[in-house]
Amino acid sequence: MNDLNDIRPSSISHIIGQEHVKNVVTVALDYAHQEHKKFDHSMMLGSAGLGKTALSQIIAQEMATDFIELLGQSINSVADLNAVLLSAKDRSIVFIDEAHELSKSLQTTLYLALDQRKILVHGGTNRAPISIPIADFTLLLATTDEYLLLQPLRDRMKLVLRFEYYSIDELTLILKQRITGLK
């Protein structure tokens, strides 16, 4: 028997509800494929349980790329963030859930890294920082409160995806889908 948490949509067409978000993401995916580009940096806004993580995984799947998932509160230092950024490959999806939990200094480091496609590592006392190039990855941020993110970081997000609460009919469909998937 499967666990209820193991039952997730495997494609955009399997997502119930969130029609506006699905339409925007479908267009963005089509554009990325046609132009042979990476998926655009995006911010996903909405309460817990609305499908932000599932959609992020589907985007990575549709782009046929790596998926790196983190919780904002688990990144405690610039070194932690740099390690993640250095592990990403070109076109990888880096998904930060609860992005509003990132400290202001980490948010600054993140948007500078997006702009410059490099990180700065301090070489120790009396040494100048070392600049290390990073891959051209896609950053997906999920948050329940966009205004806890610095404006310059929000400005770097090409897509802003606002997730809505499910209707009664959509919730009923989701429950039926999950119960059927458990059998």
mmCIF file of C-alpha atoms in Angstrom:
data_model
loop_
_atom_site.group_PDB
_atom_site.id
_atom_site.type_symbol
_atom_site.label_atom_id
_atom_site.label_comp_id
_atom_site.label_asym_id
_atom_site.label_seq_id
_atom_site.Cartn_x
_atom_site.Cartn_y
_atom_site.Cartn_z
ATOM 1 C CA MET A 1 0.000 0.000 0.000
ATOM 2 C CA ASN A 2 1.240 3.489 -0.829
ATOM 3 C CA ASP A 3 1.591 6.320 1.640
ATOM 4 C CA LEU A 4 -0.779 9.254 1.048
ATOM 5 C CA ASN A 5 2.247 11.550 0.629
ATOM 6 C CA ASP A 6 3.603 9.370 -2.208
ATOM 7 C CA ILE A 7 0.666 10.244 -4.445
ATOM 8 C CA ARG A 8 1.590 13.369 -6.358
ATOM 9 C CA PRO A 9 0.710 14.553 -9.821
ATOM 10 C CA SER A 10 3.282 13.468 -12.402
ATOM 11 C CA SER A 11 2.518 16.079 -15.051
ATOM 12 C CA ILE A 12 0.876 19.473 -15.287
ATOM 13 C CA SER A 13 -2.241 17.892 -16.744
ATOM 14 C CA HIS A 14 -2.633 15.822 -13.545
ATOM 15 C CA ILE A 15 -2.716 18.895 -11.295
ATOM 16 C CA ILE A 16 -6.218 19.672 -10.094
ATOM 17 C CA GLY A 17 -7.117 23.352 -9.835
ATOM 18 C CA GLN A 18 -4.604 26.201 -10.111
ATOM 19 C CA GLU A 19 -5.681 26.787 -13.729
ATOM 20 C CA HIS A 20 -4.030 30.210 -14.056
ATOM 21 C CA VAL A 21 -0.725 28.895 -12.657
ATOM 22 C CA LYS A 22 -0.845 25.830 -14.926
ATOM 23 C CA ASN A 23 -1.493 28.004 -17.997
ATOM 24 C CA VAL A 24 1.418 30.347 -17.234
ATOM 25 C CA VAL A 25 3.799 27.445 -16.529
ATOM 26 C CA THR A 26 2.733 25.599 -19.687
ATOM 27 C CA VAL A 27 3.485 28.665 -21.823
ATOM 28 C CA ALA A 28 6.827 29.186 -20.045
ATOM 29 C CA LEU A 29 7.771 25.518 -20.541
ATOM 30 C CA ASP A 30 6.838 25.664 -24.234
ATOM 31 C CA TYR A 31 8.922 28.818 -24.663
ATOM 32 C CA ALA A 32 11.922 27.307 -22.856
ATOM 33 C CA HIS A 33 11.778 24.194 -25.053
ATOM 34 C CA GLN A 34 11.294 26.091 -28.327
ATOM 35 C CA GLU A 35 14.096 28.543 -27.580
ATOM 36 C CA HIS A 36 16.379 25.885 -26.017
ATOM 37 C CA LYS A 37 16.611 27.953 -22.847
ATOM 38 C CA LYS A 38 16.303 27.223 -19.171
ATOM 39 C CA PHE A 39 13.030 27.781 -17.334
ATOM 40 C CA ASP A 40 12.747 31.342 -15.990
ATOM 41 C CA HIS A 41 13.383 32.152 -12.322
ATOM 42 C CA SER A 42 10.004 32.073 -10.599
ATOM 43 C CA MET A 43 8.324 32.872 -7.306
ATOM 44 C CA MET A 44 5.419 30.739 -6.107
ATOM 45 C CA LEU A 45 3.089 32.401 -3.631
ATOM 46 C CA GLY A 46 0.421 30.799 -1.510
ATOM 47 C CA SER A 47 -0.475 28.931 1.636
ATOM 48 C CA ALA A 48 0.890 25.523 2.521
ATOM 49 C CA GLY A 49 -0.649 22.524 0.757
ATOM 50 C CA LEU A 50 -1.551 24.219 -2.529
ATOM 51 C CA GLY A 51 0.950 22.342 -4.724
ATOM 52 C CA LYS A 52 4.006 24.596 -4.962
ATOM 53 C CA THR A 53 6.484 21.781 -4.305
ATOM 54 C CA ALA A 54 4.685 19.344 -6.593
ATOM 55 C CA LEU A 55 4.659 21.887 -9.418
ATOM 56 C CA SER A 56 8.367 22.582 -8.914
ATOM 57 C CA GLN A 57 9.133 18.871 -9.245
ATOM 58 C CA ILE A 58 7.007 18.678 -12.394
ATOM 59 C CA ILE A 59 8.840 21.662 -13.914
ATOM 60 C CA ALA A 60 12.171 19.894 -13.325
ATOM 61 C CA GLN A 61 10.731 16.725 -14.844
ATOM 62 C CA GLU A 62 9.390 18.602 -17.885
ATOM 63 C CA MET A 63 12.761 20.324 -18.336
ATOM 64 C CA ALA A 64 14.519 16.942 -17.931
ATOM 65 C CA THR A 65 16.928 18.368 -15.391
ATOM 66 C CA ASP A 66 18.193 17.972 -11.840
ATOM 67 C CA PHE A 67 15.993 19.053 -8.943
ATOM 68 C CA ILE A 68 17.615 20.450 -5.808
ATOM 69 C CA GLU A 69 15.129 21.056 -2.988
ATOM 70 C CA LEU A 70 15.859 23.048 0.171
ATOM 71 C CA LEU A 71 14.016 24.642 3.038
ATOM 72 C CA GLY A 72 14.855 28.293 3.604
ATOM 73 C CA GLN A 73 15.396 27.730 7.313
ATOM 74 C CA SER A 74 17.968 24.981 6.629
ATOM 75 C CA ILE A 75 20.373 27.421 4.955
ATOM 76 C CA ASN A 76 22.213 28.986 7.872
ATOM 77 C CA SER A 77 25.269 30.558 6.295
ATOM 78 C CA VAL A 78 26.716 31.911 3.073
ATOM 79 C CA ALA A 79 28.862 28.762 2.950
ATOM 80 C CA ASP A 80 25.687 26.592 3.000
ATOM 81 C CA LEU A 81 24.160 28.650 0.197
ATOM 82 C CA ASN A 82 27.382 28.648 -1.840
ATOM 83 C CA ALA A 83 27.603 24.853 -1.554
ATOM 84 C CA VAL A 84 24.125 24.542 -3.063
ATOM 85 C CA LEU A 85 24.832 27.050 -5.831
ATOM 86 C CA LEU A 86 28.093 25.279 -6.714
ATOM 87 C CA SER A 87 26.321 21.902 -6.884
ATOM 88 C CA ALA A 88 23.782 23.147 -9.450
ATOM 89 C CA LYS A 89 24.418 22.452 -13.113
ATOM 90 C CA ASP A 90 23.311 24.466 -16.130
ATOM 91 C CA ARG A 91 19.503 24.310 -16.345
ATOM 92 C CA SER A 92 19.162 22.627 -12.914
ATOM 93 C CA ILE A 93 16.133 23.596 -10.862
ATOM 94 C CA VAL A 94 17.017 24.934 -7.407
ATOM 95 C CA PHE A 95 13.826 25.044 -5.346
ATOM 96 C CA ILE A 96 13.825 26.907 -2.026
ATOM 97 C CA ASP A 97 10.666 26.302 -0.035
ATOM 98 C CA GLU A 98 9.808 28.778 2.730
ATOM 99 C CA ALA A 99 12.193 31.223 1.021
ATOM 100 C CA HIS A 100 11.026 34.007 3.340
ATOM 101 C CA GLU A 101 12.981 32.219 6.108
ATOM 102 C CA LEU A 102 16.281 33.131 4.409
ATOM 103 C CA SER A 103 18.143 35.880 6.247
ATOM 104 C CA LYS A 104 18.463 39.228 4.484
ATOM 105 C CA SER A 105 22.207 38.670 3.942
ATOM 106 C CA LEU A 106 21.524 35.282 2.296
ATOM 107 C CA GLN A 107 18.854 36.834 0.093
ATOM 108 C CA THR A 108 21.381 39.477 -0.969
ATOM 109 C CA THR A 109 23.994 36.813 -1.709
ATOM 110 C CA LEU A 110 21.401 34.924 -3.743
ATOM 111 C CA TYR A 111 20.295 37.804 -5.958
ATOM 112 C CA LEU A 112 23.881 38.890 -6.550
ATOM 113 C CA ALA A 113 24.748 35.331 -7.564
ATOM 114 C CA LEU A 114 21.809 35.328 -10.008
ATOM 115 C CA ASP A 115 22.952 38.630 -11.523
ATOM 116 C CA GLN A 116 26.631 37.885 -11.787
ATOM 117 C CA ARG A 117 26.525 34.078 -12.184
ATOM 118 C CA LYS A 118 29.331 33.827 -9.672
ATOM 119 C CA ILE A 119 29.879 33.620 -5.947
ATOM 120 C CA LEU A 120 32.531 35.269 -3.826
ATOM 121 C CA VAL A 121 34.484 33.134 -1.387
ATOM 122 C CA HIS A 122 36.607 34.909 1.168
ATOM 123 C CA GLY A 123 40.180 33.655 1.039
ATOM 124 C CA GLY A 124 40.908 34.314 4.702
ATOM 125 C CA THR A 125 42.678 37.112 6.506
ATOM 126 C CA ASN A 126 44.439 39.638 4.300
ATOM 127 C CA ARG A 127 43.289 37.878 1.138
ATOM 128 C CA ALA A 128 40.953 39.245 -1.468
ATOM 129 C CA PRO A 129 37.730 37.325 -2.113
ATOM 130 C CA ILE A 130 37.896 34.699 -4.847
ATOM 131 C CA SER A 131 35.272 34.816 -7.578
ATOM 132 C CA ILE A 132 33.929 31.396 -8.630
ATOM 133 C CA PRO A 133 31.583 31.047 -11.620
ATOM 134 C CA ILE A 134 28.330 29.152 -11.087
ATOM 135 C CA ALA A 135 26.047 27.345 -13.508
ATOM 136 C CA ASP A 136 23.101 28.974 -15.266
ATOM 137 C CA PHE A 137 20.431 27.319 -13.119
ATOM 138 C CA THR A 138 16.774 28.162 -12.517
ATOM 139 C CA LEU A 139 15.739 29.394 -9.096
ATOM 140 C CA LEU A 140 12.219 28.628 -7.901
ATOM 141 C CA LEU A 141 11.210 30.294 -4.647
ATOM 142 C CA ALA A 142 8.117 29.260 -2.692
ATOM 143 C CA THR A 143 6.785 31.506 0.037
ATOM 144 C CA THR A 144 3.679 32.282 1.999
ATOM 145 C CA ASP A 145 4.720 35.933 2.364
ATOM 146 C CA GLU A 146 6.385 37.604 -0.599
ATOM 147 C CA TYR A 147 6.995 40.814 1.349
ATOM 148 C CA LEU A 148 9.477 39.070 3.648
ATOM 149 C CA LEU A 149 11.691 38.676 0.572
ATOM 150 C CA LEU A 150 13.902 41.583 -0.405
ATOM 151 C CA GLN A 151 12.585 43.603 -3.344
ATOM 152 C CA PRO A 152 15.767 43.054 -5.421
ATOM 153 C CA LEU A 153 15.340 39.263 -5.065
ATOM 154 C CA ARG A 154 11.641 39.476 -5.983
ATOM 155 C CA ASP A 155 12.604 41.622 -8.997
ATOM 156 C CA ARG A 156 14.773 38.825 -10.379
ATOM 157 C CA MET A 157 11.802 36.452 -10.577
ATOM 158 C CA LYS A 158 10.441 36.523 -14.149
ATOM 159 C CA LEU A 159 7.275 34.636 -13.205
ATOM 160 C CA VAL A 160 5.124 35.253 -10.155
ATOM 161 C CA LEU A 161 2.751 32.333 -9.663
ATOM 162 C CA ARG A 162 -0.091 32.973 -7.222
ATOM 163 C CA PHE A 163 -1.663 29.788 -5.916
ATOM 164 C CA GLU A 164 -5.328 29.950 -4.890
ATOM 165 C CA TYR A 165 -7.281 27.896 -2.376
ATOM 166 C CA TYR A 166 -9.096 24.893 -3.828
ATOM 167 C CA SER A 167 -12.846 24.918 -4.406
ATOM 168 C CA ILE A 168 -15.025 22.231 -2.786
ATOM 169 C CA ASP A 169 -15.257 20.432 -6.148
ATOM 170 C CA GLU A 170 -11.471 20.505 -6.592
ATOM 171 C CA LEU A 171 -10.910 19.195 -3.055
ATOM 172 C CA THR A 172 -13.370 16.383 -3.703
ATOM 173 C CA LEU A 173 -11.528 15.452 -6.897
ATOM 174 C CA ILE A 174 -8.163 15.520 -5.103
ATOM 175 C CA LEU A 175 -9.497 13.219 -2.377
ATOM 176 C CA LYS A 176 -10.930 10.787 -4.923
ATOM 177 C CA GLN A 177 -7.619 10.799 -6.826
ATOM 178 C CA ARG A 178 -5.623 10.097 -3.667
ATOM 179 C CA ILE A 179 -7.948 7.380 -2.390
ATOM 180 C CA THR A 180 -7.860 5.671 -5.789
ATOM 181 C CA GLY A 181 -4.054 5.955 -5.816
ATOM 182 C CA LEU A 182 -3.795 4.254 -2.411
ATOM 183 C CA LYS A 183 -5.445 1.056 -3.666
#
